[in-house]
PDB file of C-alpha atoms in Angstrom:
ATOM      1  CA  MET A   1      19.835  21.696  51.995  1.00 41.00           C
ATOM      2  CA  GLY A   2      18.702  18.287  50.855  1.00 48.00           C
ATOM      3  CA  ARG A   3      21.132  15.440  50.540  1.00 51.00           C
ATOM      4  CA  ARG A   4      22.728  15.310  47.097  1.00 49.00           C
ATOM      5  CA  ARG A   5      22.490  11.950  45.344  1.00 48.00           C
ATOM      6  CA  ALA A   6      25.813  10.566  44.168  1.00 48.00           C
ATOM      7  CA  PHE A   7      26.145  10.277  40.380  1.00 46.00           C
ATOM      8  CA  ARG A   8      27.127   6.833  39.178  1.00 46.00           C
ATOM      9  CA  PRO A   9      27.968   6.680  35.460  1.00 48.00           C
ATOM     10  CA  LEU A  10      26.649   3.716  33.531  1.00 45.00           C
ATOM     11  CA  SER A  11      29.081   0.892  32.868  1.00 53.00           C
ATOM     12  CA  PRO A  12      29.823   0.167  29.190  1.00 64.00           C
ATOM     13  CA  LEU A  13      27.591  -2.926  29.319  1.00 59.00           C
ATOM     14  CA  SER A  14      24.744  -1.045  30.989  1.00 64.00           C
ATOM     15  CA  ARG A  15      25.104   1.717  28.412  1.00 66.00           C
ATOM     16  CA  TYR A  16      25.013  -0.863  25.589  1.00 61.00           C
ATOM     17  CA  SER A  17      21.831  -2.424  26.963  1.00 63.00           C
ATOM     18  CA  ALA A  18      20.141   0.931  27.485  1.00 67.00           C
ATOM     19  CA  GLN A  19      20.992   2.166  23.983  1.00 75.00           C
ATOM     20  CA  ASN A  20      20.051  -1.049  22.168  1.00 75.00           C
ATOM     21  CA  ALA A  21      17.072  -2.378  24.135  1.00 83.00           C
ATOM     22  CA  ALA A  22      14.331  -1.120  21.785  1.00 88.00           C
ATOM     23  CA  THR A  23      16.162  -2.124  18.598  1.00 91.00           C
ATOM     24  CA  GLN A  24      16.975  -5.603  19.856  1.00 92.00           C
ATOM     25  CA  ASP A  25      13.420  -6.094  21.067  1.00 94.00           C
ATOM     26  CA  GLU A  26      11.989  -5.204  17.649  1.00 93.00           C
ATOM     27  CA  LEU A  27      14.461  -7.517  15.903  1.00 95.00           C
ATOM     28  CA  THR A  28      13.537 -10.326  18.306  1.00 96.00           C
ATOM     29  CA  ALA A  29       9.845  -9.760  17.552  1.00 95.00           C
ATOM     30  CA  ALA A  30      10.599  -9.980  13.820  1.00 95.00           C
ATOM     31  CA  CYS A  31      12.458 -13.262  14.355  1.00 97.00           C
ATOM     32  CA  LEU A  32       9.474 -14.681  16.226  1.00 96.00           C
ATOM     33  CA  ARG A  33       7.140 -13.673  13.386  1.00 95.00           C
ATOM     34  CA  LEU A  34       9.325 -15.609  10.947  1.00 96.00           C
ATOM     35  CA  LEU A  35       9.388 -18.558  13.382  1.00 97.00           C
ATOM     36  CA  ALA A  36       5.553 -18.339  13.406  1.00 96.00           C
ATOM     37  CA  MET A  37       5.689 -17.994  17.188  1.00 96.00           C
ATOM     38  CA  ASP A  38       4.228 -14.498  17.442  1.00 93.00           C
ATOM     39  CA  ALA A  39       0.815 -13.568  18.829  1.00 91.00           C
ATOM     40  CA  ILE A  40       0.728 -16.603  21.119  1.00 94.00           C
ATOM     41  CA  PRO A  41      -2.621 -16.855  22.939  1.00 93.00           C
ATOM     42  CA  GLU A  42      -2.640 -17.020  26.719  1.00 92.00           C
ATOM     43  CA  THR A  43      -3.546 -20.712  26.704  1.00 92.00           C
ATOM     44  CA  ALA A  44      -0.428 -21.598  24.697  1.00 93.00           C
ATOM     45  CA  ARG A  45       2.138 -19.405  26.436  1.00 94.00           C
ATOM     46  CA  ASN A  46       5.323 -20.900  27.867  1.00 94.00           C
ATOM     47  CA  ARG A  47       4.997 -24.084  25.822  1.00 95.00           C
ATOM     48  CA  LEU A  48       7.447 -23.561  22.942  1.00 96.00           C
ATOM     49  CA  LEU A  49      11.181 -23.816  23.643  1.00 96.00           C
ATOM     50  CA  VAL A  50      13.567 -21.485  21.791  1.00 97.00           C
ATOM     51  CA  LEU A  51      17.373 -21.342  21.822  1.00 97.00           C
ATOM     52  CA  ASP A  52      18.826 -17.818  21.751  1.00 97.00           C
ATOM     53  CA  ALA A  53      22.117 -18.066  19.825  1.00 97.00           C
ATOM     54  CA  GLY A  54      24.269 -15.063  20.702  1.00 96.00           C
ATOM     55  CA  CYS A  55      22.143 -13.570  23.467  1.00 94.00           C
ATOM     56  CA  GLY A  56      24.682 -10.941  24.601  1.00 91.00           C
ATOM     57  CA  SER A  57      23.380  -9.157  27.669  1.00 90.00           C
ATOM     58  CA  GLY A  58      20.034 -10.928  27.379  1.00 92.00           C
ATOM     59  CA  LEU A  59      18.021  -8.301  25.490  1.00 93.00           C
ATOM     60  CA  SER A  60      16.776 -10.797  22.910  1.00 95.00           C
ATOM     61  CA  THR A  61      16.221 -13.424  25.601  1.00 95.00           C
ATOM     62  CA  ALA A  62      13.996 -11.024  27.513  1.00 94.00           C
ATOM     63  CA  GLY A  63      12.083 -10.314  24.291  1.00 95.00           C
ATOM     64  CA  LEU A  64      11.438 -14.024  23.807  1.00 96.00           C
ATOM     65  CA  ALA A  65      10.193 -14.536  27.360  1.00 95.00           C
ATOM     66  CA  ALA A  66       7.946 -11.455  27.185  1.00 95.00           C
ATOM     67  CA  ARG A  67       6.201 -12.881  24.111  1.00 96.00           C
ATOM     68  CA  GLY A  68       5.282 -16.223  25.592  1.00 96.00           C
ATOM     69  CA  VAL A  69       8.038 -18.576  24.469  1.00 96.00           C
ATOM     70  CA  VAL A  70      10.521 -20.241  26.810  1.00 95.00           C
ATOM     71  CA  PRO A  71      14.224 -19.414  26.365  1.00 95.00           C
ATOM     72  CA  ALA A  72      15.527 -22.955  26.782  1.00 94.00           C
ATOM     73  CA  LEU A  73      19.171 -21.998  26.292  1.00 94.00           C
ATOM     74  CA  ALA A  74      20.920 -18.645  25.841  1.00 95.00           C
ATOM     75  CA  LEU A  75      24.421 -18.893  24.371  1.00 96.00           C
ATOM     76  CA  ASP A  76      27.103 -16.225  24.092  1.00 95.00           C
ATOM     77  CA  VAL A  77      30.878 -16.197  23.808  1.00 95.00           C
ATOM     78  CA  ALA A  78      31.358 -13.320  26.279  1.00 93.00           C
ATOM     79  CA  PRO A  79      31.112 -14.191  30.005  1.00 93.00           C
ATOM     80  CA  ALA A  80      30.869 -10.500  30.913  1.00 90.00           C
ATOM     81  CA  MET A  81      27.797 -10.075  28.703  1.00 89.00           C
ATOM     82  CA  LEU A  82      26.113 -13.101  30.262  1.00 91.00           C
ATOM     83  CA  ALA A  83      26.966 -11.826  33.747  1.00 88.00           C
ATOM     84  CA  ALA A  84      25.070  -8.628  32.920  1.00 85.00           C
ATOM     85  CA  ALA A  85      22.049 -10.483  31.546  1.00 86.00           C
ATOM     86  CA  GLY A  86      18.637  -9.976  33.079  1.00 85.00           C
ATOM     87  CA  PRO A  87      16.490 -12.592  34.823  1.00 88.00           C
ATOM     88  CA  ALA A  88      15.172 -14.119  31.567  1.00 88.00           C
ATOM     89  CA  ALA A  89      18.671 -15.377  30.694  1.00 88.00           C
ATOM     90  CA  ARG A  90      20.145 -16.135  34.098  1.00 83.00           C
ATOM     91  CA  GLY A  91      18.700 -19.611  34.423  1.00 85.00           C
ATOM     92  CA  CYS A  92      19.636 -20.738  30.919  1.00 93.00           C
ATOM     93  CA  ALA A  93      22.776 -18.779  29.989  1.00 93.00           C
ATOM     94  CA  VAL A  94      25.831 -20.763  28.889  1.00 93.00           C
ATOM     95  CA  VAL A  95      29.191 -19.489  27.647  1.00 94.00           C
ATOM     96  CA  ALA A  96      29.712 -20.881  24.154  1.00 95.00           C
ATOM     97  CA  ASP A  97      31.524 -19.942  20.959  1.00 96.00           C
ATOM     98  CA  LEU A  98      28.891 -20.217  18.226  1.00 97.00           C
ATOM     99  CA  GLY A  99      31.634 -20.779  15.669  1.00 96.00           C
ATOM    100  CA  THR A 100      32.579 -24.085  17.328  1.00 95.00           C
ATOM    101  CA  ALA A 101      30.570 -26.976  18.790  1.00 90.00           C
ATOM    102  CA  TRP A 102      27.423 -25.921  20.672  1.00 93.00           C
ATOM    103  CA  PRO A 103      26.700 -27.376  24.141  1.00 91.00           C
ATOM    104  CA  VAL A 104      23.270 -28.722  23.193  1.00 85.00           C
ATOM    105  CA  ALA A 105      21.858 -31.947  24.577  1.00 78.00           C
ATOM    106  CA  PRO A 106      19.675 -33.791  23.937  1.00 85.00           C
ATOM    107  CA  ARG A 107      19.386 -33.511  20.176  1.00 90.00           C
ATOM    108  CA  GLY A 108      16.216 -31.775  18.988  1.00 95.00           C
ATOM    109  CA  ALA A 109      15.453 -30.293  22.402  1.00 94.00           C
ATOM    110  CA  CYS A 110      14.248 -26.906  21.073  1.00 97.00           C
ATOM    111  CA  ASP A 111      11.295 -25.970  18.894  1.00 97.00           C
ATOM    112  CA  GLY A 112      13.119 -23.055  17.282  1.00 97.00           C
ATOM    113  CA  VAL A 113      16.429 -21.172  17.180  1.00 98.00           C
ATOM    114  CA  VAL A 114      16.731 -17.375  17.118  1.00 98.00           C
ATOM    115  CA  SER A 115      19.909 -15.360  16.555  1.00 98.00           C
ATOM    116  CA  VAL A 116      19.896 -11.565  16.655  1.00 97.00           C
ATOM    117  CA  SER A 117      22.777  -9.446  15.315  1.00 94.00           C
ATOM    118  CA  VAL A 118      25.380 -12.226  15.476  1.00 95.00           C
ATOM    119  CA  LEU A 119      25.738 -14.190  12.243  1.00 96.00           C
ATOM    120  CA  HIS A 120      27.705 -11.527  10.333  1.00 95.00           C
ATOM    121  CA  TRP A 121      30.498 -11.708  12.921  1.00 95.00           C
ATOM    122  CA  LEU A 122      31.090 -15.348  12.011  1.00 97.00           C
ATOM    123  CA  ALA A 123      31.449 -14.324   8.366  1.00 95.00           C
ATOM    124  CA  HIS A 124      34.522 -12.346   9.474  1.00 94.00           C
ATOM    125  CA  ALA A 125      36.058 -15.008  11.694  1.00 95.00           C
ATOM    126  CA  ALA A 126      39.580 -16.270  11.025  1.00 95.00           C
ATOM    127  CA  ALA A 127      38.035 -19.268   9.230  1.00 97.00           C
ATOM    128  CA  PRO A 128      34.568 -18.038   8.203  1.00 96.00           C
ATOM    129  CA  GLY A 129      33.569 -21.192   6.347  1.00 97.00           C
ATOM    130  CA  ALA A 130      34.286 -23.386   9.354  1.00 97.00           C
ATOM    131  CA  ALA A 131      32.625 -20.930  11.760  1.00 97.00           C
ATOM    132  CA  LEU A 132      29.404 -20.743   9.732  1.00 98.00           C
ATOM    133  CA  ALA A 133      29.370 -24.531   9.290  1.00 98.00           C
ATOM    134  CA  ALA A 134      29.687 -24.944  13.073  1.00 97.00           C
ATOM    135  CA  PHE A 135      26.878 -22.439  13.661  1.00 98.00           C
ATOM    136  CA  TYR A 136      24.451 -24.289  11.419  1.00 98.00           C
ATOM    137  CA  ALA A 137      25.541 -27.690  12.731  1.00 97.00           C
ATOM    138  CA  GLY A 138      24.790 -26.485  16.263  1.00 97.00           C
ATOM    139  CA  ALA A 139      21.392 -25.171  15.225  1.00 98.00           C
ATOM    140  CA  ALA A 140      20.586 -28.430  13.438  1.00 97.00           C
ATOM    141  CA  ARG A 141      21.458 -30.376  16.578  1.00 96.00           C
ATOM    142  CA  ALA A 142      19.202 -28.164  18.718  1.00 97.00           C
ATOM    143  CA  LEU A 143      16.207 -28.507  16.386  1.00 97.00           C
ATOM    144  CA  PRO A 144      13.916 -31.384  15.492  1.00 97.00           C
ATOM    145  CA  PRO A 145      13.769 -32.353  11.797  1.00 97.00           C
ATOM    146  CA  GLY A 146      12.295 -29.427   9.879  1.00 97.00           C
ATOM    147  CA  GLY A 147      12.501 -27.121  12.883  1.00 97.00           C
ATOM    148  CA  PRO A 148      12.876 -23.407  12.094  1.00 98.00           C
ATOM    149  CA  LEU A 149      15.930 -21.190  12.512  1.00 98.00           C
ATOM    150  CA  VAL A 150      15.817 -17.415  12.045  1.00 98.00           C
ATOM    151  CA  ALA A 151      19.056 -15.440  12.234  1.00 98.00           C
ATOM    152  CA  GLN A 152      19.105 -11.668  11.758  1.00 97.00           C
ATOM    153  CA  ALA A 153      22.416 -10.285  10.503  1.00 96.00           C
ATOM    154  CA  TYR A 154      24.141  -7.191   9.126  1.00 94.00           C
ATOM    155  CA  PRO A 155      25.980  -8.429   6.023  1.00 93.00           C
ATOM    156  CA  ARG A 156      28.172  -5.788   4.431  1.00 92.00           C
ATOM    157  CA  THR A 157      27.610  -6.839   0.830  1.00 90.00           C
ATOM    158  CA  ASP A 158      25.205  -8.888  -1.285  1.00 89.00           C
ATOM    159  CA  LYS A 159      27.956 -11.497  -1.658  1.00 91.00           C
ATOM    160  CA  GLU A 160      28.323 -11.825   2.105  1.00 93.00           C
ATOM    161  CA  ALA A 161      24.545 -12.052   2.576  1.00 93.00           C
ATOM    162  CA  ALA A 162      24.355 -14.818  -0.033  1.00 93.00           C
ATOM    163  CA  ALA A 163      27.202 -16.664   1.706  1.00 95.00           C
ATOM    164  CA  LEU A 164      25.266 -16.706   4.998  1.00 96.00           C
ATOM    165  CA  ALA A 165      22.319 -18.440   3.332  1.00 96.00           C
ATOM    166  CA  ALA A 166      24.541 -20.689   1.207  1.00 96.00           C
ATOM    167  CA  ALA A 167      26.258 -21.989   4.349  1.00 98.00           C
ATOM    168  CA  ALA A 168      22.840 -22.917   5.757  1.00 98.00           C
ATOM    169  CA  SER A 169      21.973 -24.786   2.553  1.00 97.00           C
ATOM    170  CA  ALA A 170      25.334 -26.559   2.633  1.00 98.00           C
ATOM    171  CA  ALA A 171      24.483 -27.770   6.157  1.00 98.00           C
ATOM    172  CA  GLY A 172      21.254 -29.335   4.870  1.00 97.00           C
ATOM    173  CA  PHE A 173      18.835 -26.534   5.776  1.00 98.00           C
ATOM    174  CA  ALA A 174      16.118 -25.344   3.411  1.00 97.00           C
ATOM    175  CA  ALA A 175      17.081 -21.677   3.566  1.00 97.00           C
ATOM    176  CA  ARG A 176      16.167 -18.278   2.165  1.00 95.00           C
ATOM    177  CA  LEU A 177      17.451 -14.755   2.637  1.00 94.00           C
ATOM    178  CA  VAL A 178      14.480 -12.785   3.941  1.00 94.00           C
ATOM    179  CA  VAL A 179      14.059  -9.020   4.202  1.00 92.00           C
ATOM    180  CA  ASP A 180      11.731  -7.393   6.721  1.00 91.00           C
ATOM    181  CA  VAL A 181      11.028  -3.902   8.056  1.00 85.00           C
ATOM    182  CA  PRO A 182      11.031  -4.633  11.791  1.00 83.00           C
ATOM    183  CA  HIS A 183      11.236  -1.194  13.381  1.00 79.00           C
ATOM    184  CA  ALA A 184       8.321   0.959  14.458  1.00 73.00           C
ATOM    185  CA  LYS A 185      10.193   4.128  13.451  1.00 73.00           C
ATOM    186  CA  GLY A 186      11.925   4.376  10.102  1.00 67.00           C
ATOM    187  CA  ALA A 187      11.800   2.116   7.079  1.00 70.00           C
ATOM    188  CA  ALA A 188      15.186   0.413   7.440  1.00 83.00           C
ATOM    189  CA  ARG A 189      15.262  -3.049   5.850  1.00 86.00           C
ATOM    190  CA  LYS A 190      16.925  -5.827   7.825  1.00 92.00           C
ATOM    191  CA  THR A 191      18.297  -9.112   6.536  1.00 93.00           C
ATOM    192  CA  PHE A 192      17.434 -12.507   8.013  1.00 96.00           C
ATOM    193  CA  VAL A 193      18.386 -16.082   7.194  1.00 97.00           C
ATOM    194  CA  ALA A 194      15.161 -18.069   7.594  1.00 98.00           C
ATOM    195  CA  ALA A 195      15.627 -21.821   7.360  1.00 98.00           C
ATOM    196  CA  LEU A 196      14.201 -25.248   8.169  1.00 98.00           C
ATOM    197  CA  ALA A 197      16.452 -27.901   9.692  1.00 98.00           C
ATOM    198  CA  PRO A 198      17.433 -31.014   7.719  1.00 97.00           C
ATOM    199  CA  GLY A 199      15.187 -34.057   7.759  1.00 94.00           C
ATOM    200  CA  GLY A 200      11.791 -32.370   7.774  1.00 92.00           C
ATOM    201  CA  GLY A 201       8.944 -32.757   5.335  1.00 88.00           C
ATOM    202  CA  ALA A 202       9.968 -32.684   1.683  1.00 93.00           C
ATOM    203  CA  ARG A 203       6.950 -30.614   0.617  1.00 94.00           C
ATOM    204  CA  LEU A 204       7.674 -27.591   2.798  1.00 95.00           C
ATOM    205  CA  ALA A 205      11.397 -27.798   2.024  1.00 95.00           C
ATOM    206  CA  ALA A 206      10.531 -27.734  -1.678  1.00 95.00           C
ATOM    207  CA  VAL A 207       8.381 -24.632  -1.146  1.00 95.00           C
ATOM    208  CA  VAL A 208      11.342 -22.888   0.498  1.00 95.00           C
ATOM    209  CA  ALA A 209      13.726 -24.005  -2.243  1.00 92.00           C
ATOM    210  CA  ALA A 210      11.398 -22.765  -4.996  1.00 92.00           C
ATOM    211  CA  GLY A 211      10.773 -19.415  -3.337  1.00 90.00           C
ATOM    212  CA  PRO A 212       8.193 -16.859  -4.421  1.00 89.00           C
ATOM    213  CA  PRO A 213       7.008 -16.638  -8.028  1.00 85.00           C
ATOM    214  CA  GLY A 214       8.518 -13.170  -8.527  1.00 79.00           C
ATOM    215  CA  ASP A 215      10.638 -10.492  -6.901  1.00 75.00           C
ATOM    216  CA  CYS A 216       9.154  -8.285  -4.209  1.00 77.00           C
ATOM    217  CA  PRO A 217       9.941  -4.592  -4.772  1.00 72.00           C
ATOM    218  CA  ALA A 218       9.782  -3.999  -1.014  1.00 71.00           C
ATOM    219  CA  ALA A 219      12.491  -6.604  -0.347  1.00 69.00           C
ATOM    220  CA  TRP A 220      15.382  -4.456  -1.500  1.00 63.00           C
ATOM    221  CA  PRO A 221      18.226  -3.543  -1.016  1.00 55.00           C
ATOM    222  CA  ARG A 222      19.748  -7.011  -1.421  1.00 62.00           C
ATOM    223  CA  GLY A 223      19.406  -9.026  -4.578  1.00 63.00           C
ATOM    224  CA  GLY A 224      18.051 -12.559  -4.335  1.00 71.00           C
ATOM    225  CA  THR A 225      16.111 -11.870  -1.161  1.00 83.00           C
ATOM    226  CA  THR A 226      12.610 -12.977  -0.233  1.00 88.00           C
ATOM    227  CA  CYS A 227       9.931 -10.790   1.321  1.00 89.00           C
ATOM    228  CA  ALA A 228       9.027 -11.595   4.925  1.00 92.00           C
ATOM    229  CA  LEU A 229       5.353 -11.612   3.971  1.00 91.00           C
ATOM    230  CA  TRP A 230       5.939 -14.460   1.510  1.00 92.00           C
ATOM    231  CA  TRP A 231       7.750 -16.519   4.167  1.00 95.00           C
ATOM    232  CA  GLU A 232       4.984 -15.936   6.691  1.00 93.00           C
ATOM    233  CA  ALA A 233       2.294 -17.000   4.199  1.00 92.00           C
ATOM    234  CA  ALA A 234       4.131 -19.912   2.575  1.00 94.00           C
ATOM    235  CA  VAL A 235       5.967 -21.332   5.597  1.00 96.00           C
ATOM    236  CA  GLY A 236       4.629 -19.645   8.714  1.00 95.00           C
ATOM    237  CA  VAL A 237       1.061 -20.851   8.248  1.00 94.00           C
ATOM    238  CA  GLU A 238       2.304 -24.454   8.191  1.00 95.00           C
ATOM    239  CA  LEU A 239       4.517 -23.892  11.223  1.00 96.00           C
ATOM    240  CA  ARG A 240       1.628 -22.428  13.218  1.00 96.00           C
ATOM    241  CA  ARG A 241      -0.363 -25.574  12.495  1.00 95.00           C
ATOM    242  CA  ARG A 242       2.592 -27.558  13.797  1.00 94.00           C
ATOM    243  CA  TRP A 243       2.668 -25.483  16.995  1.00 94.00           C
ATOM    244  CA  GLY A 244      -1.101 -25.743  17.411  1.00 94.00           C
ATOM    245  CA  LEU A 245      -1.451 -21.953  17.221  1.00 95.00           C
ATOM    246  CA  PRO A 246      -4.341 -20.082  15.604  1.00 93.00           C
ATOM    247  CA  PRO A 247      -3.736 -18.161  12.370  1.00 90.00           C
ATOM    248  CA  VAL A 248      -2.569 -14.569  12.635  1.00 85.00           C
ATOM    249  CA  ALA A 249      -4.483 -11.824  10.890  1.00 71.00           C
ATOM    250  CA  GLY A 250      -2.138 -10.173   8.403  1.00 61.00           C
ATOM    251  CA  GLY A 251      -1.754  -6.556   7.465  1.00 55.00           C
ATOM    252  CA  ASP A 252      -0.492  -5.005  10.705  1.00 61.00           C
ATOM    253  CA  SER A 253       3.267  -5.389  10.217  1.00 69.00           C
ATOM    254  CA  ARG A 254       5.498  -2.609   8.920  1.00 68.00           C
ATOM    255  CA  MET A 255       6.310  -4.683   5.825  1.00 74.00           C
ATOM    256  CA  ALA A 256       2.584  -5.091   5.127  1.00 72.00           C
ATOM    257  CA  ARG A 257       2.182  -1.321   5.323  1.00 68.00           C
ATOM    258  CA  GLU A 258       5.120  -0.888   2.933  1.00 66.00           C
ATOM    259  CA  HIS A 259       3.316  -3.179   0.476  1.00 65.00           C
ATOM    260  CA  ALA A 260       0.080  -1.259   0.886  1.00 59.00           C
ATOM    261  CA  HIS A 261       1.892   2.031   0.335  1.00 56.00           C
ATOM    262  CA  GLY A 262       3.559   0.684  -2.817  1.00 53.00           C
ATOM    263  CA  ALA A 263       0.233  -0.493  -4.206  1.00 45.00           C
ATOM    264  CA  ALA A 264      -1.499   2.825  -3.512  1.00 41.00           C
TER     265      ALA A 264
END
């Protein structure tokens, strides 16, 4: 009789990573599209530095590295999560409470900031206003003037979603609530705060403040939200010029297909 292999049950952290890997990867890809750092050609890989705010066990960090950007810093409040992180996060992981001061130096060291499935937790902190203000202050310190931040969140209500974007505006960001359809399976809408750090060009900040000329029917379910396709066309094109990246051919995202389906 052959030797029987011992069964080792997955630890809670390993189970979390296994169950959430695909979802977190798709959300990370959506964040990079809104940062205008997707579809990076081989000649430009590993040139753009991104801070991963709330990296957990490193699923989003791995998604960044796999798509050709450099995770410059991966922050999370839980040491156990960071200890379980994969190789993409091990060299840049730092324990930090995102609702307090961020350990970022020097100022403006990162090209972009990504946060996946974190921001809504700060809205339920003991002092949510102070926690959100600290989050955006940390992001502003990490970014150059006008640098982009994209934070995906799960707000419970329209009021809470609006508060996430309002806190960014109060910190000096040019910010919009953006809705995208990031998953390959299913048509679930996800909410993002897409914003440009204080001190950037007035023209692009004015474009963000003005928003699209009308409502997008595909950008439900939250009122006052902006379609991801508008952000990519109005802001992303300019950001790609800043990064020195070629334009991206549109029409292949899930949101683009939702638009095409609605127009049919």
